mmCIF file of C-alpha atoms in Angstrom:
data_model
loop_
_atom_site.group_PDB
_atom_site.id
_atom_site.type_symbol
_atom_site.label_atom_id
_atom_site.label_comp_id
_atom_site.label_asym_id
_atom_site.label_seq_id
_atom_site.Cartn_x
_atom_site.Cartn_y
_atom_site.Cartn_z
ATOM 1 C CA MET K 861 -32.095 -27.024 121.400
ATOM 2 C CA ILE K 862 -34.771 -29.377 122.714
ATOM 3 C CA TYR K 863 -36.334 -26.465 124.665
ATOM 4 C CA PHE K 864 -37.431 -24.949 121.344
ATOM 5 C CA TRP K 865 -38.751 -28.117 119.744
ATOM 6 C CA ASN K 866 -42.506 -27.979 120.377
ATOM 7 C CA GLU K 867 -43.130 -24.251 119.868
ATOM 8 C CA ILE K 868 -40.604 -23.262 117.191
ATOM 9 C CA ILE K 869 -38.490 -25.938 115.508
ATOM 10 C CA CYS K 870 -41.125 -28.587 114.839
ATOM 11 C CA PRO K 871 -43.694 -26.050 113.527
ATOM 12 C CA ILE K 872 -41.051 -24.625 111.136
ATOM 13 C CA LEU K 873 -40.156 -28.109 109.905
ATOM 14 C CA ARG K 874 -43.806 -28.860 109.273
ATOM 15 C CA ILE K 875 -44.089 -25.746 107.085
ATOM 16 C CA THR K 876 -40.806 -26.147 105.211
ATOM 17 C CA ARG K 877 -40.920 -29.949 104.894
ATOM 18 C CA PRO K 878 -37.175 -30.766 104.534
ATOM 19 C CA ASN K 879 -36.303 -34.082 102.954
ATOM 20 C CA THR K 880 -32.898 -34.379 104.616
ATOM 21 C CA ILE K 881 -32.062 -32.902 108.023
ATOM 22 C CA VAL K 882 -28.614 -32.637 109.545
ATOM 23 C CA GLU K 883 -28.026 -32.392 113.303
ATOM 24 C CA ILE K 884 -24.615 -31.225 114.547
ATOM 25 C CA GLY K 885 -24.202 -32.116 118.219
ATOM 26 C CA SER K 886 -26.545 -34.759 119.581
ATOM 27 C CA ALA K 887 -25.477 -35.181 123.256
ATOM 28 C CA GLN K 888 -27.800 -37.782 124.835
ATOM 29 C CA GLY K 889 -29.914 -37.935 121.687
ATOM 30 C CA PHE K 890 -33.126 -36.401 123.088
ATOM 31 C CA ASN K 891 -33.627 -33.990 120.205
ATOM 32 C CA THR K 892 -32.291 -36.626 117.807
ATOM 33 C CA THR K 893 -35.252 -38.755 118.796
ATOM 34 C CA ASN K 894 -37.620 -35.822 118.224
ATOM 35 C CA LEU K 895 -36.186 -35.364 114.723
ATOM 36 C CA LEU K 896 -36.549 -39.054 113.945
ATOM 37 C CA LEU K 897 -40.153 -39.158 115.161
ATOM 38 C CA TYR K 898 -40.881 -36.130 113.002
ATOM 39 C CA GLY K 899 -39.213 -37.767 110.043
ATOM 40 C CA GLN K 900 -41.192 -40.966 110.548
ATOM 41 C CA SER K 901 -44.388 -39.105 109.674
ATOM 42 C CA ALA K 902 -42.846 -36.628 107.219
ATOM 43 C CA GLY K 903 -40.665 -39.095 105.322
ATOM 44 C CA SER K 904 -37.385 -37.286 105.998
ATOM 45 C CA LYS K 905 -33.943 -38.637 106.685
ATOM 46 C CA LEU K 906 -31.698 -37.540 109.551
ATOM 47 C CA ILE K 907 -27.868 -37.310 109.444
ATOM 48 C CA VAL K 908 -26.260 -36.783 112.863
ATOM 49 C CA ILE K 909 -22.698 -35.445 113.206
ATOM 50 C CA ASP K 910 -21.016 -35.846 116.567
ATOM 51 C CA PRO K 911 -17.524 -37.133 117.363
ATOM 52 C CA HIS K 912 -18.660 -38.466 120.775
ATOM 53 C CA PRO K 913 -22.435 -39.098 120.937
ATOM 54 C CA LEU K 914 -23.770 -39.899 124.409
ATOM 55 C CA PHE K 915 -26.295 -42.525 123.318
ATOM 56 C CA ASP K 916 -26.192 -46.061 121.965
ATOM 57 C CA VAL K 917 -25.584 -45.506 118.268
ATOM 58 C CA GLU K 918 -26.018 -49.158 117.281
ATOM 59 C CA GLN K 919 -29.359 -49.345 119.062
ATOM 60 C CA MET K 920 -30.482 -46.189 117.307
ATOM 61 C CA LYS K 921 -29.539 -47.718 113.940
ATOM 62 C CA GLN K 922 -31.469 -50.877 114.751
ATOM 63 C CA VAL K 923 -34.598 -48.937 115.682
ATOM 64 C CA TRP K 924 -34.544 -46.364 112.835
ATOM 65 C CA GLY K 925 -32.755 -48.165 110.020
ATOM 66 C CA SER K 926 -31.982 -46.112 106.893
ATOM 67 C CA GLN K 927 -33.852 -43.088 108.253
ATOM 68 C CA PHE K 928 -30.873 -42.488 110.566
ATOM 69 C CA GLU K 929 -27.227 -41.947 109.623
ATOM 70 C CA MET K 930 -24.499 -41.339 112.191
ATOM 71 C CA ILE K 931 -21.195 -39.650 111.358
ATOM 72 C CA GLN K 932 -18.800 -39.781 114.305
ATOM 73 C CA ASP K 933 -16.472 -36.992 113.313
ATOM 74 C CA TYR K 934 -15.938 -33.265 113.807
ATOM 75 C CA SER K 935 -18.456 -31.180 111.895
ATOM 76 C CA LEU K 936 -15.811 -29.366 109.846
ATOM 77 C CA GLN K 937 -14.496 -32.731 108.607
ATOM 78 C CA ALA K 938 -17.974 -34.133 107.899
ATOM 79 C CA LEU K 939 -19.845 -31.255 106.285
ATOM 80 C CA PRO K 940 -17.767 -31.089 103.062
ATOM 81 C CA LYS K 941 -18.541 -34.787 102.415
ATOM 82 C CA LEU K 942 -22.296 -34.449 102.640
ATOM 83 C CA GLY K 943 -24.705 -34.306 99.712
ATOM 84 C CA ALA K 944 -27.701 -32.006 99.652
ATOM 85 C CA TYR K 945 -29.685 -31.280 102.800
ATOM 86 C CA ASP K 946 -32.614 -28.987 103.465
ATOM 87 C CA ALA K 947 -32.340 -28.118 107.181
ATOM 88 C CA ILE K 948 -29.489 -28.191 109.670
ATOM 89 C CA LEU K 949 -29.437 -27.840 113.449
ATOM 90 C CA ILE K 950 -26.095 -26.582 114.870
ATOM 91 C CA ASP K 951 -25.611 -27.327 118.544
ATOM 92 C CA GLY K 952 -22.060 -28.621 118.657
ATOM 93 C CA ASP K 953 -18.843 -26.836 119.640
ATOM 94 C CA HIS K 954 -19.904 -23.336 120.694
ATOM 95 C CA ASN K 955 -17.044 -21.168 119.509
ATOM 96 C CA TRP K 956 -16.362 -18.643 116.762
ATOM 97 C CA TYR K 957 -13.994 -20.735 114.720
ATOM 98 C CA THR K 958 -16.271 -23.791 114.518
ATOM 99 C CA VAL K 959 -19.567 -21.983 113.931
ATOM 100 C CA TYR K 960 -18.157 -19.504 111.404
ATOM 101 C CA HIS K 961 -16.556 -22.277 109.347
ATOM 102 C CA GLU K 962 -19.633 -24.469 109.624
ATOM 103 C CA LEU K 963 -21.601 -21.602 108.055
ATOM 104 C CA LYS K 964 -18.969 -21.138 105.366
ATOM 105 C CA GLU K 965 -19.205 -24.841 104.491
ATOM 106 C CA ILE K 966 -22.990 -24.623 104.391
ATOM 107 C CA GLU K 967 -22.715 -21.600 102.107
ATOM 108 C CA LYS K 968 -21.060 -23.829 99.501
ATOM 109 C CA THR K 969 -24.174 -26.049 99.155
ATOM 110 C CA GLU K 970 -26.164 -25.723 95.963
ATOM 111 C CA ASN K 971 -29.411 -24.991 97.783
ATOM 112 C CA PHE K 972 -28.863 -23.105 101.046
ATOM 113 C CA PRO K 973 -30.791 -24.859 103.865
ATOM 114 C CA ILE K 974 -32.686 -23.453 106.819
ATOM 115 C CA ILE K 975 -30.257 -23.278 109.736
ATOM 116 C CA PHE K 976 -31.109 -23.481 113.449
ATOM 117 C CA LEU K 977 -28.306 -22.421 115.827
ATOM 118 C CA HIS K 978 -28.388 -22.793 119.600
ATOM 119 C CA ASP K 979 -26.522 -20.634 122.174
ATOM 120 C CA THR K 980 -26.759 -17.321 120.376
ATOM 121 C CA GLU K 981 -27.249 -15.448 123.709
ATOM 122 C CA TRP K 982 -25.411 -15.577 127.082
ATOM 123 C CA PRO K 983 -23.169 -17.331 127.922
ATOM 124 C CA TYR K 984 -21.825 -18.317 124.508
ATOM 125 C CA GLY K 985 -23.158 -15.620 122.205
ATOM 126 C CA ARG K 986 -19.998 -13.575 122.908
ATOM 127 C CA ARG K 987 -17.675 -16.156 124.545
ATOM 128 C CA ASP K 988 -15.967 -19.172 123.056
ATOM 129 C CA MET K 989 -16.324 -22.636 124.554
ATOM 130 C CA TYR K 990 -14.258 -25.615 123.491
ATOM 131 C CA TYR K 991 -15.294 -29.231 123.945
ATOM 132 C CA PHE K 992 -12.105 -30.265 122.142
ATOM 133 C CA PRO K 993 -9.577 -27.395 122.403
ATOM 134 C CA GLU K 994 -6.984 -29.292 120.394
ATOM 135 C CA SER K 995 -9.348 -29.312 117.376
ATOM 136 C CA ILE K 996 -9.220 -25.506 117.104
ATOM 137 C CA PRO K 997 -6.159 -23.970 115.383
ATOM 138 C CA GLU K 998 -4.054 -22.212 118.004
ATOM 139 C CA SER K 999 -4.354 -18.845 116.255
ATOM 140 C CA TYR K 1000 -8.145 -18.979 116.713
ATOM 141 C CA ARG K 1001 -8.220 -20.491 120.207
ATOM 142 C CA LYS K 1002 -8.800 -17.987 122.986
ATOM 143 C CA PRO K 1003 -6.971 -18.460 126.276
ATOM 144 C CA ASN K 1004 -9.304 -20.776 128.157
ATOM 145 C CA ALA K 1005 -9.781 -22.777 131.320
ATOM 146 C CA ALA K 1006 -12.203 -25.314 132.818
ATOM 147 C CA LYS K 1007 -13.845 -22.734 135.054
ATOM 148 C CA GLY K 1008 -17.375 -21.336 135.327
ATOM 149 C CA ILE K 1009 -19.231 -18.330 133.995
ATOM 150 C CA MET K 1010 -21.424 -15.831 135.836
ATOM 151 C CA PRO K 1011 -23.799 -13.292 134.234
ATOM 152 C CA GLY K 1012 -22.299 -9.801 134.050
ATOM 153 C CA ILE K 1013 -18.776 -10.977 134.860
ATOM 154 C CA SER K 1014 -16.293 -11.229 131.994
ATOM 155 C CA GLU K 1015 -13.698 -13.224 133.916
ATOM 156 C CA LEU K 1016 -14.181 -16.902 134.704
ATOM 157 C CA VAL K 1017 -15.056 -17.908 138.243
ATOM 158 C CA ASP K 1018 -14.813 -20.956 140.480
ATOM 159 C CA GLY K 1019 -18.094 -22.822 140.212
ATOM 160 C CA GLY K 1020 -20.615 -20.948 138.050
ATOM 161 C CA HIS K 1021 -22.180 -22.089 134.796
ATOM 162 C CA ASN K 1022 -20.558 -24.870 132.722
ATOM 163 C CA ALA K 1023 -17.433 -25.120 134.862
ATOM 164 C CA THR K 1024 -16.586 -28.581 133.497
ATOM 165 C CA VAL K 1025 -15.816 -27.395 129.935
ATOM 166 C CA ASN K 1026 -13.117 -25.131 128.562
ATOM 167 C CA ASN K 1027 -14.389 -21.548 128.382
ATOM 168 C CA ALA K 1028 -12.609 -18.490 127.028
ATOM 169 C CA LEU K 1029 -11.068 -16.432 129.797
ATOM 170 C CA TYR K 1030 -12.979 -13.323 128.711
ATOM 171 C CA GLU K 1031 -16.257 -12.338 127.050
ATOM 172 C CA TYR K 1032 -16.676 -10.139 123.911
ATOM 173 C CA GLY K 1033 -13.888 -9.072 121.570
ATOM 174 C CA ASP K 1034 -12.918 -10.124 118.061
ATOM 175 C CA LYS K 1035 -13.841 -13.601 116.856
ATOM 176 C CA ASN K 1036 -15.369 -14.646 120.191
ATOM 177 C CA GLY K 1037 -18.640 -16.510 120.525
ATOM 178 C CA VAL K 1038 -21.504 -18.017 118.488
ATOM 179 C CA LEU K 1039 -23.410 -14.807 117.771
ATOM 180 C CA THR K 1040 -20.225 -13.064 116.682
ATOM 181 C CA ALA K 1041 -19.558 -15.908 114.229
ATOM 182 C CA ILE K 1042 -23.074 -15.573 112.778
ATOM 183 C CA GLU K 1043 -22.763 -11.780 112.461
ATOM 184 C CA ASP K 1044 -19.342 -12.067 110.782
ATOM 185 C CA PHE K 1045 -20.690 -14.659 108.327
ATOM 186 C CA LEU K 1046 -23.770 -12.609 107.475
ATOM 187 C CA SER K 1047 -21.711 -9.477 106.945
ATOM 188 C CA GLU K 1048 -19.556 -11.282 104.349
ATOM 189 C CA THR K 1049 -21.926 -13.539 102.423
ATOM 190 C CA SER K 1050 -23.318 -12.497 99.063
ATOM 191 C CA LEU K 1051 -26.447 -14.616 99.650
ATOM 192 C CA ASN K 1052 -29.770 -13.023 100.445
ATOM 193 C CA LEU K 1053 -30.463 -14.315 103.972
ATOM 194 C CA ARG K 1054 -32.711 -13.467 106.945
ATOM 195 C CA PHE K 1055 -31.671 -13.947 110.560
ATOM 196 C CA HIS K 1056 -34.332 -14.549 113.208
ATOM 197 C CA ARG K 1057 -33.517 -14.537 116.947
ATOM 198 C CA VAL K 1058 -35.173 -16.038 120.027
ATOM 199 C CA HIS K 1059 -33.557 -14.743 123.199
ATOM 200 C CA SER K 1060 -34.704 -17.260 125.826
ATOM 201 C CA GLN K 1061 -32.909 -20.422 127.006
ATOM 202 C CA HIS K 1062 -29.485 -19.197 125.883
ATOM 203 C CA GLY K 1063 -30.817 -18.195 122.484
ATOM 204 C CA LEU K 1064 -31.919 -19.693 119.179
ATOM 205 C CA GLY K 1065 -30.904 -18.268 115.814
ATOM 206 C CA ILE K 1066 -32.604 -19.160 112.542
ATOM 207 C CA ILE K 1067 -31.047 -18.316 109.170
ATOM 208 C CA VAL K 1068 -33.359 -18.606 106.160
ATOM 209 C CA PRO K 1069 -32.837 -17.768 102.485
ATOM 210 C CA SER K 1070 -34.802 -14.759 101.317
ATOM 211 C CA GLY K 1071 -35.792 -13.335 97.977
ATOM 212 C CA SER K 1072 -37.962 -16.007 96.362
ATOM 213 C CA SER K 1073 -41.688 -16.061 97.003
ATOM 214 C CA ILE K 1074 -41.538 -19.365 98.887
ATOM 215 C CA HIS K 1075 -38.762 -18.119 101.116
ATOM 216 C CA THR K 1076 -40.635 -14.885 101.738
ATOM 217 C CA TYR K 1077 -43.532 -17.037 102.926
ATOM 218 C CA TYR K 1078 -41.260 -19.138 105.135
ATOM 219 C CA ASN K 1079 -39.764 -16.004 106.754
ATOM 220 C CA GLN K 1080 -43.207 -14.541 107.382
ATOM 221 C CA MET K 1081 -44.407 -17.787 108.979
ATOM 222 C CA ILE K 1082 -41.256 -18.044 111.119
ATOM 223 C CA GLU K 1083 -41.799 -14.519 112.403
ATOM 224 C CA GLU K 1084 -45.357 -15.466 113.295
ATOM 225 C CA ILE K 1085 -44.322 -18.723 115.002
ATOM 226 C CA ILE K 1086 -41.768 -16.864 117.117
ATOM 227 C CA ARG K 1087 -44.252 -14.096 117.923
ATOM 228 C CA GLN K 1088 -46.926 -16.555 119.053
ATOM 229 C CA SER K 1089 -44.548 -18.771 121.055
ATOM 230 C CA ASN K 1090 -44.224 -18.447 124.831
ATOM 231 C CA LEU K 1091 -40.404 -18.452 124.569
#
């Protein structure tokens, strides 16, 4: 997600001016720091959801105080407990079950936020990956193994990309991958939404409400930001 910060995500936040931002999946906290620095000037609060963050949470709390809130839990457990938020970055567990149900939880919010989703293209657009396989109901969990991925090859390989995590044994098919989850959600929702795609760096998806004049403006500006970016 950090790859898109300067040219796409930060410019969109500056236009839409969210008061509360949620980040799902923080890893080492590099983009978390970007969001906090942005919020320092914009007056926004950041809520981070990650069961196993790879940075010093207590130090982050000491530096950023009430501007930063950490929830060390799975996203599907944490999201129903949140209040209102205006933007959300989804870069957590890259599989159909998690992303689809994250979107369904977000759909329940009173004011639908702008959503940024990473890994909408290869390798996880059409293939599930599980950081925590045991957290996915068995009926939704594809056969998987800690083996790598190669472009153009459906089967897993020795070595390859992301060989240290649990990847679905095959690509494509029903309920498989991040992009499939987004498409399934959009095909079902009754909300008026626009979906923007950036294809580089494993893909960025942006879902924005549509219909009102302000959201029409946001969508037009997002299209222009993507068009003018070098990504």
